[in-house]
CSV table of C-alpha atoms and ligand atoms in Angstrom, one decimal:
chain,number,residue,atom,x,y,z
A,314,MET,CA,1.8,13.8,14.3
A,315,PRO,CA,0.8,12.8,10.7
A,316,GLU,CA,-3.0,13.5,9.8
A,317,PRO,CA,-4.9,10.3,10.2
A,318,LEU,CA,-5.9,8.5,7.0
A,319,ARG,CA,-8.8,9.9,5.2
A,320,VAL,CA,-11.3,7.2,4.7
A,321,GLY,CA,-14.3,7.4,2.4
A,322,VAL,CA,-17.2,4.7,2.3
A,323,LEU,CA,-19.5,3.8,-0.4
A,324,ALA,CA,-22.8,2.2,0.6
A,325,SER,CA,-26.1,1.6,-1.2
A,326,GLY,CA,-28.3,0.4,1.8
A,327,ARG,CA,-28.4,-0.6,5.3
A,328,GLY,CA,-24.9,0.6,6.2
A,329,SER,CA,-24.1,-1.8,9.1
A,330,ASN,CA,-20.4,-2.2,7.9
A,331,PHE,CA,-20.2,1.5,7.6
A,332,GLU,CA,-21.5,2.0,11.2
A,333,ALA,CA,-19.2,-0.7,12.5
A,334,LEU,CA,-16.3,1.2,11.0
A,335,VAL,CA,-17.6,4.5,12.5
A,336,LYS,CA,-18.0,2.8,16.0
A,337,ALA,CA,-14.4,1.6,15.8
A,338,VAL,CA,-13.3,5.0,15.1
A,339,GLU,CA,-15.4,6.6,17.9
A,340,ALA,CA,-14.2,3.9,20.4
A,341,GLY,CA,-10.5,4.6,19.7
A,342,ARG,CA,-9.9,1.1,18.1
A,343,LEU,CA,-9.4,2.7,14.6
A,344,GLU,CA,-7.4,5.8,14.1
A,345,VAL,CA,-8.6,7.2,10.9
A,346,THR,CA,-10.6,10.2,9.8
A,347,MET,CA,-14.1,9.4,8.3
A,348,ALA,CA,-14.2,11.8,5.6
A,349,LEU,CA,-17.2,11.1,3.6
A,350,LEU,CA,-20.0,8.5,3.0
A,351,VAL,CA,-21.4,8.4,-0.6
A,352,SER,CA,-24.5,6.6,-1.4
A,353,ASP,CA,-25.9,6.1,-4.9
A,354,ARG,CA,-29.5,6.0,-3.5
A,355,PRO,CA,-31.1,8.8,-1.7
A,356,ASP,CA,-33.2,6.5,0.7
A,357,ALA,CA,-30.2,4.6,1.9
A,358,PRO,CA,-30.1,4.1,5.7
A,359,ALA,CA,-26.3,4.6,5.5
A,360,LEU,CA,-26.8,8.3,4.9
A,361,ASP,CA,-28.9,8.5,8.1
A,362,ILE,CA,-26.1,6.8,10.1
A,363,ALA,CA,-23.6,9.2,8.6
A,364,ARG,CA,-25.6,12.3,9.6
A,365,ALA,CA,-26.3,10.8,13.1
A,366,HIS,CA,-22.4,10.7,13.4
A,367,ARG,CA,-21.9,13.9,12.0
A,368,ILE,CA,-19.9,12.5,9.0
A,369,ASP,CA,-20.2,14.1,5.7
A,370,ALA,CA,-22.9,12.5,3.8
A,371,LEU,CA,-23.4,12.9,0.2
A,372,CYS,CA,-25.9,11.2,-2.2
A,373,VAL,CA,-24.8,10.7,-5.9
A,374,ASP,CA,-28.1,9.5,-7.1
A,375,TYR,CA,-27.5,7.1,-10.0
A,376,LYS,CA,-30.8,7.9,-11.6
A,377,GLN,CA,-29.7,11.5,-12.2
A,378,PHE,CA,-26.9,10.6,-14.5
A,379,PRO,CA,-27.0,9.4,-18.3
A,380,SER,CA,-24.5,6.5,-17.9
A,381,ARG,CA,-22.7,4.4,-15.4
A,382,GLU,CA,-19.5,6.1,-16.3
A,383,THR,CA,-20.7,9.6,-15.7
A,384,HIS,CA,-22.1,8.7,-12.4
A,385,GLU,CA,-18.7,6.9,-11.5
A,386,MET,CA,-16.8,10.1,-12.3
A,387,ALA,CA,-19.1,12.1,-10.0
A,388,VAL,CA,-18.3,9.6,-7.1
A,389,VAL,CA,-14.5,9.8,-7.9
A,390,ALA,CA,-14.7,13.6,-7.9
A,391,ALA,CA,-16.5,13.6,-4.5
A,392,LEU,CA,-13.8,11.5,-3.1
A,393,ASP,CA,-11.0,13.4,-4.6
A,394,GLU,CA,-12.6,16.7,-3.3
A,395,ARG,CA,-12.4,15.5,0.3
A,396,ARG,CA,-8.9,14.0,-0.3
A,397,VAL,CA,-10.0,10.5,0.4
A,398,GLU,CA,-7.0,8.1,0.7
A,399,LEU,CA,-8.7,4.9,1.3
A,400,VAL,CA,-12.2,3.9,0.0
A,401,CYS,CA,-14.3,1.2,1.7
A,402,GLN,CA,-17.0,-0.4,-0.4
A,403,ALA,CA,-19.5,-1.7,2.1
A,404,GLY,CA,-22.7,-3.0,0.6
A,405,TYR,CA,-22.2,-0.8,-2.6
A,406,MET,CA,-24.5,-2.3,-5.3
A,407,ARG,CA,-23.0,-0.8,-8.4
A,408,ILE,CA,-20.2,-2.1,-10.6
A,409,LEU,CA,-17.2,0.0,-10.3
A,410,GLY,CA,-15.4,0.4,-13.6
A,411,ALA,CA,-11.8,1.3,-14.7
A,412,GLY,CA,-12.0,4.8,-14.0
A,413,TYR,CA,-12.6,4.3,-10.2
A,414,ILE,CA,-10.2,1.1,-10.2
A,415,GLU,CA,-7.4,3.0,-11.7
A,416,ARG,CA,-7.8,6.1,-9.5
A,417,PHE,CA,-8.1,3.9,-6.3
A,418,ARG,CA,-5.8,0.8,-7.1
A,419,GLY,CA,-4.5,-0.6,-3.9
A,420,ARG,CA,-6.5,2.1,-2.0
A,421,ALA,CA,-10.0,0.5,-2.1
A,422,LEU,CA,-11.4,-2.2,-0.1
A,423,ASN,CA,-14.5,-4.4,-0.3
A,424,ILE,CA,-16.3,-6.7,2.0
A,425,HIS,CA,-18.1,-9.8,0.8
A,426,PRO,CA,-20.2,-12.3,2.8
A,427,SER,CA,-18.4,-15.5,1.6
A,428,LEU,CA,-15.1,-17.0,1.7
A,429,LEU,CA,-13.9,-15.9,-1.6
A,430,PRO,CA,-13.2,-17.2,-4.2
A,431,ALA,CA,-16.3,-19.0,-3.4
A,432,PHE,CA,-19.6,-17.5,-4.1
A,433,PRO,CA,-18.8,-14.1,-5.6
A,434,GLY,CA,-21.7,-11.7,-6.6
A,435,LEU,CA,-25.2,-11.3,-5.3
A,436,HIS,CA,-26.7,-13.5,-2.7
A,437,ALA,CA,-23.5,-15.1,-1.5
A,438,GLN,CA,-25.1,-16.7,1.7
A,439,ARG,CA,-27.8,-18.2,-0.5
A,440,GLN,CA,-25.3,-19.6,-2.9
A,441,ALA,CA,-23.6,-21.0,0.0
A,442,LEU,CA,-26.6,-22.9,1.6
A,443,GLU,CA,-27.7,-24.1,-2.0
A,444,HIS,CA,-24.3,-25.6,-2.6
A,445,GLY,CA,-24.2,-27.3,0.8
A,446,VAL,CA,-21.0,-26.1,2.1
A,447,LYS,CA,-20.3,-26.7,5.7
A,448,VAL,CA,-18.3,-23.6,6.4
A,449,SER,CA,-18.6,-20.1,4.7
A,450,GLY,CA,-17.6,-16.8,6.1
A,451,ALA,CA,-16.5,-13.2,5.2
A,452,THR,CA,-13.8,-11.7,3.2
A,453,VAL,CA,-12.2,-8.2,3.0
A,454,HIS,CA,-10.2,-7.8,-0.2
A,455,PHE,CA,-8.7,-4.9,-2.4
A,456,ALA,CA,-11.0,-4.0,-5.3
A,457,ASP,CA,-10.0,-4.7,-8.8
A,458,GLU,CA,-11.6,-4.9,-12.2
A,459,GLY,CA,-13.6,-8.2,-11.4
A,460,VAL,CA,-16.5,-8.8,-9.3
A,461,ASP,CA,-15.1,-9.8,-5.8
A,462,THR,CA,-11.9,-10.9,-7.2
A,463,GLY,CA,-9.1,-8.7,-5.7
A,464,PRO,CA,-6.3,-9.6,-3.4
A,465,ILE,CA,-7.6,-10.9,-0.1
A,466,VAL,CA,-6.7,-9.0,3.0
A,467,LEU,CA,-8.7,-10.9,5.8
A,468,GLN,CA,-11.1,-13.7,6.0
A,469,ALA,CA,-13.1,-15.1,8.8
A,470,ALA,CA,-14.9,-18.6,8.9
A,471,VAL,CA,-18.4,-19.3,9.9
A,472,LEU,CA,-20.0,-22.7,10.4
A,473,VAL,CA,-23.0,-23.5,8.4
A,474,LEU,CA,-25.4,-25.2,10.8
A,475,PRO,CA,-28.1,-27.9,10.1
A,476,GLY,CA,-31.4,-25.8,9.8
A,477,ASP,CA,-29.7,-22.5,8.8
A,478,THR,CA,-31.8,-20.1,6.7
A,479,GLU,CA,-30.3,-17.3,4.6
A,480,GLU,CA,-31.3,-14.9,7.4
A,481,THR,CA,-29.6,-17.0,10.3
A,482,LEU,CA,-26.4,-17.5,8.2
A,483,SER,CA,-26.4,-13.9,7.1
A,484,SER,CA,-26.5,-12.6,10.6
A,485,ARG,CA,-23.6,-14.6,11.8
A,486,ILE,CA,-21.6,-13.7,8.9
A,487,LEU,CA,-22.3,-10.2,9.4
A,488,ALA,CA,-21.1,-10.3,13.0
A,489,GLU,CA,-17.7,-11.4,11.5
A,490,GLU,CA,-17.8,-8.6,8.8
A,491,HIS,CA,-18.2,-6.2,11.5
A,492,ARG,CA,-15.2,-7.6,13.3
A,493,ILE,CA,-12.7,-8.0,10.2
A,494,TYR,CA,-13.4,-4.7,8.3
A,495,PRO,CA,-12.4,-2.3,10.9
A,496,GLU,CA,-9.4,-4.6,11.5
A,497,ALA,CA,-8.4,-4.7,7.7
A,498,VAL,CA,-8.7,-0.8,7.7
A,499,ARG,CA,-6.5,-0.5,10.8
A,500,LEU,CA,-3.7,-2.7,9.1
A,501,PHE,CA,-4.0,-0.6,6.0
A,502,ALA,CA,-3.9,2.7,8.0
A,503,GLU,CA,-0.8,1.3,9.8
A,504,GLY,CA,0.8,0.6,6.5
A,505,ARG,CA,1.2,-2.8,7.2
A,506,LEU,CA,-0.3,-4.3,3.9
A,507,THR,CA,1.7,-4.9,0.9
A,508,ILE,CA,0.1,-6.4,-2.3
A,509,ASP,CA,2.2,-8.8,-4.1
A,510,GLY,CA,0.2,-10.2,-7.1
A,511,ARG,CA,-2.6,-12.0,-5.8
A,512,LYS,CA,-1.2,-12.0,-2.2
A,513,VAL,CA,-1.4,-9.5,0.5
A,514,HIS,CA,1.4,-9.7,2.9
A,515,ILE,CA,0.5,-8.4,6.4
A,516,ARG,CA,3.6,-7.0,8.3
A,517,GLU,CA,3.6,-7.8,12.0
A,518,SER,CA,3.0,-5.0,14.5
A,519,PRO,CA,6.3,-3.2,15.3
B,1973,LIG,C1,-22.8,-7.1,3.6
B,1973,LIG,O1,-23.2,-8.4,3.8
B,1973,LIG,C2,-21.7,-7.0,2.7
B,1973,LIG,O2,-20.7,-8.1,2.8
B,1973,LIG,C3,-22.3,-7.1,1.3
B,1973,LIG,O3,-23.4,-6.3,1.3
B,1973,LIG,C4,-24.0,-6.4,2.9
B,1973,LIG,C5,-24.0,-4.9,3.2
B,1973,LIG,O4,-24.7,-4.8,4.4
B,1973,LIG,N1,-21.4,-6.6,0.4
B,1973,LIG,P1,-24.6,-3.4,5.2
B,1973,LIG,O5,-25.1,-2.3,4.3
B,1973,LIG,O6,-23.1,-3.1,5.7
B,1973,LIG,O7,-25.4,-3.6,6.4
């Protein structure tokens, strides 16, 4: 039996997507090893979630580094030290630069709360409401040099309802995020994803 894929997660805050991944592993729906959780902030609840589930939790505090590049190098070194093969960005609030992207190209996923390419960047749910779209959703995509621009793996649509607030829409989108992120990681772990330019082909289950 080959060793399960070693997954590292980057999270800056609440960590509910990280927790959804952990629960999928614990429930046997996702066969990977959660090798490391890295946060850039010492007060991130994601760190507590990792400790509660006995997952290696590391804070690489961005305030302790002189530049974005040196901080990012420390994060990459921590991932390499734990032999991480796939990185899941889950509410990681720092722009990741060329060093990281080159190291993990095709091996780093991100989750975003809109149907990309609509509403990249911050406050995607607020952007959707302000634009008046009737459908929004969630996207899992490979990370590239841009902000929320990489090849798309999975998407889930969520209806925008009359009277929705940022909170109500966010919470319905979040439920879909928690469903599709573990699914995307499972597809990657099973070797079923191929990147072809902007497109991600998903091979049928054997
Ligand atoms: C999620 O909405 C995710 O799509 C976005 O940031 C939020 C993180 O939430 N990138 P959580 O920390 O996973 O609860």
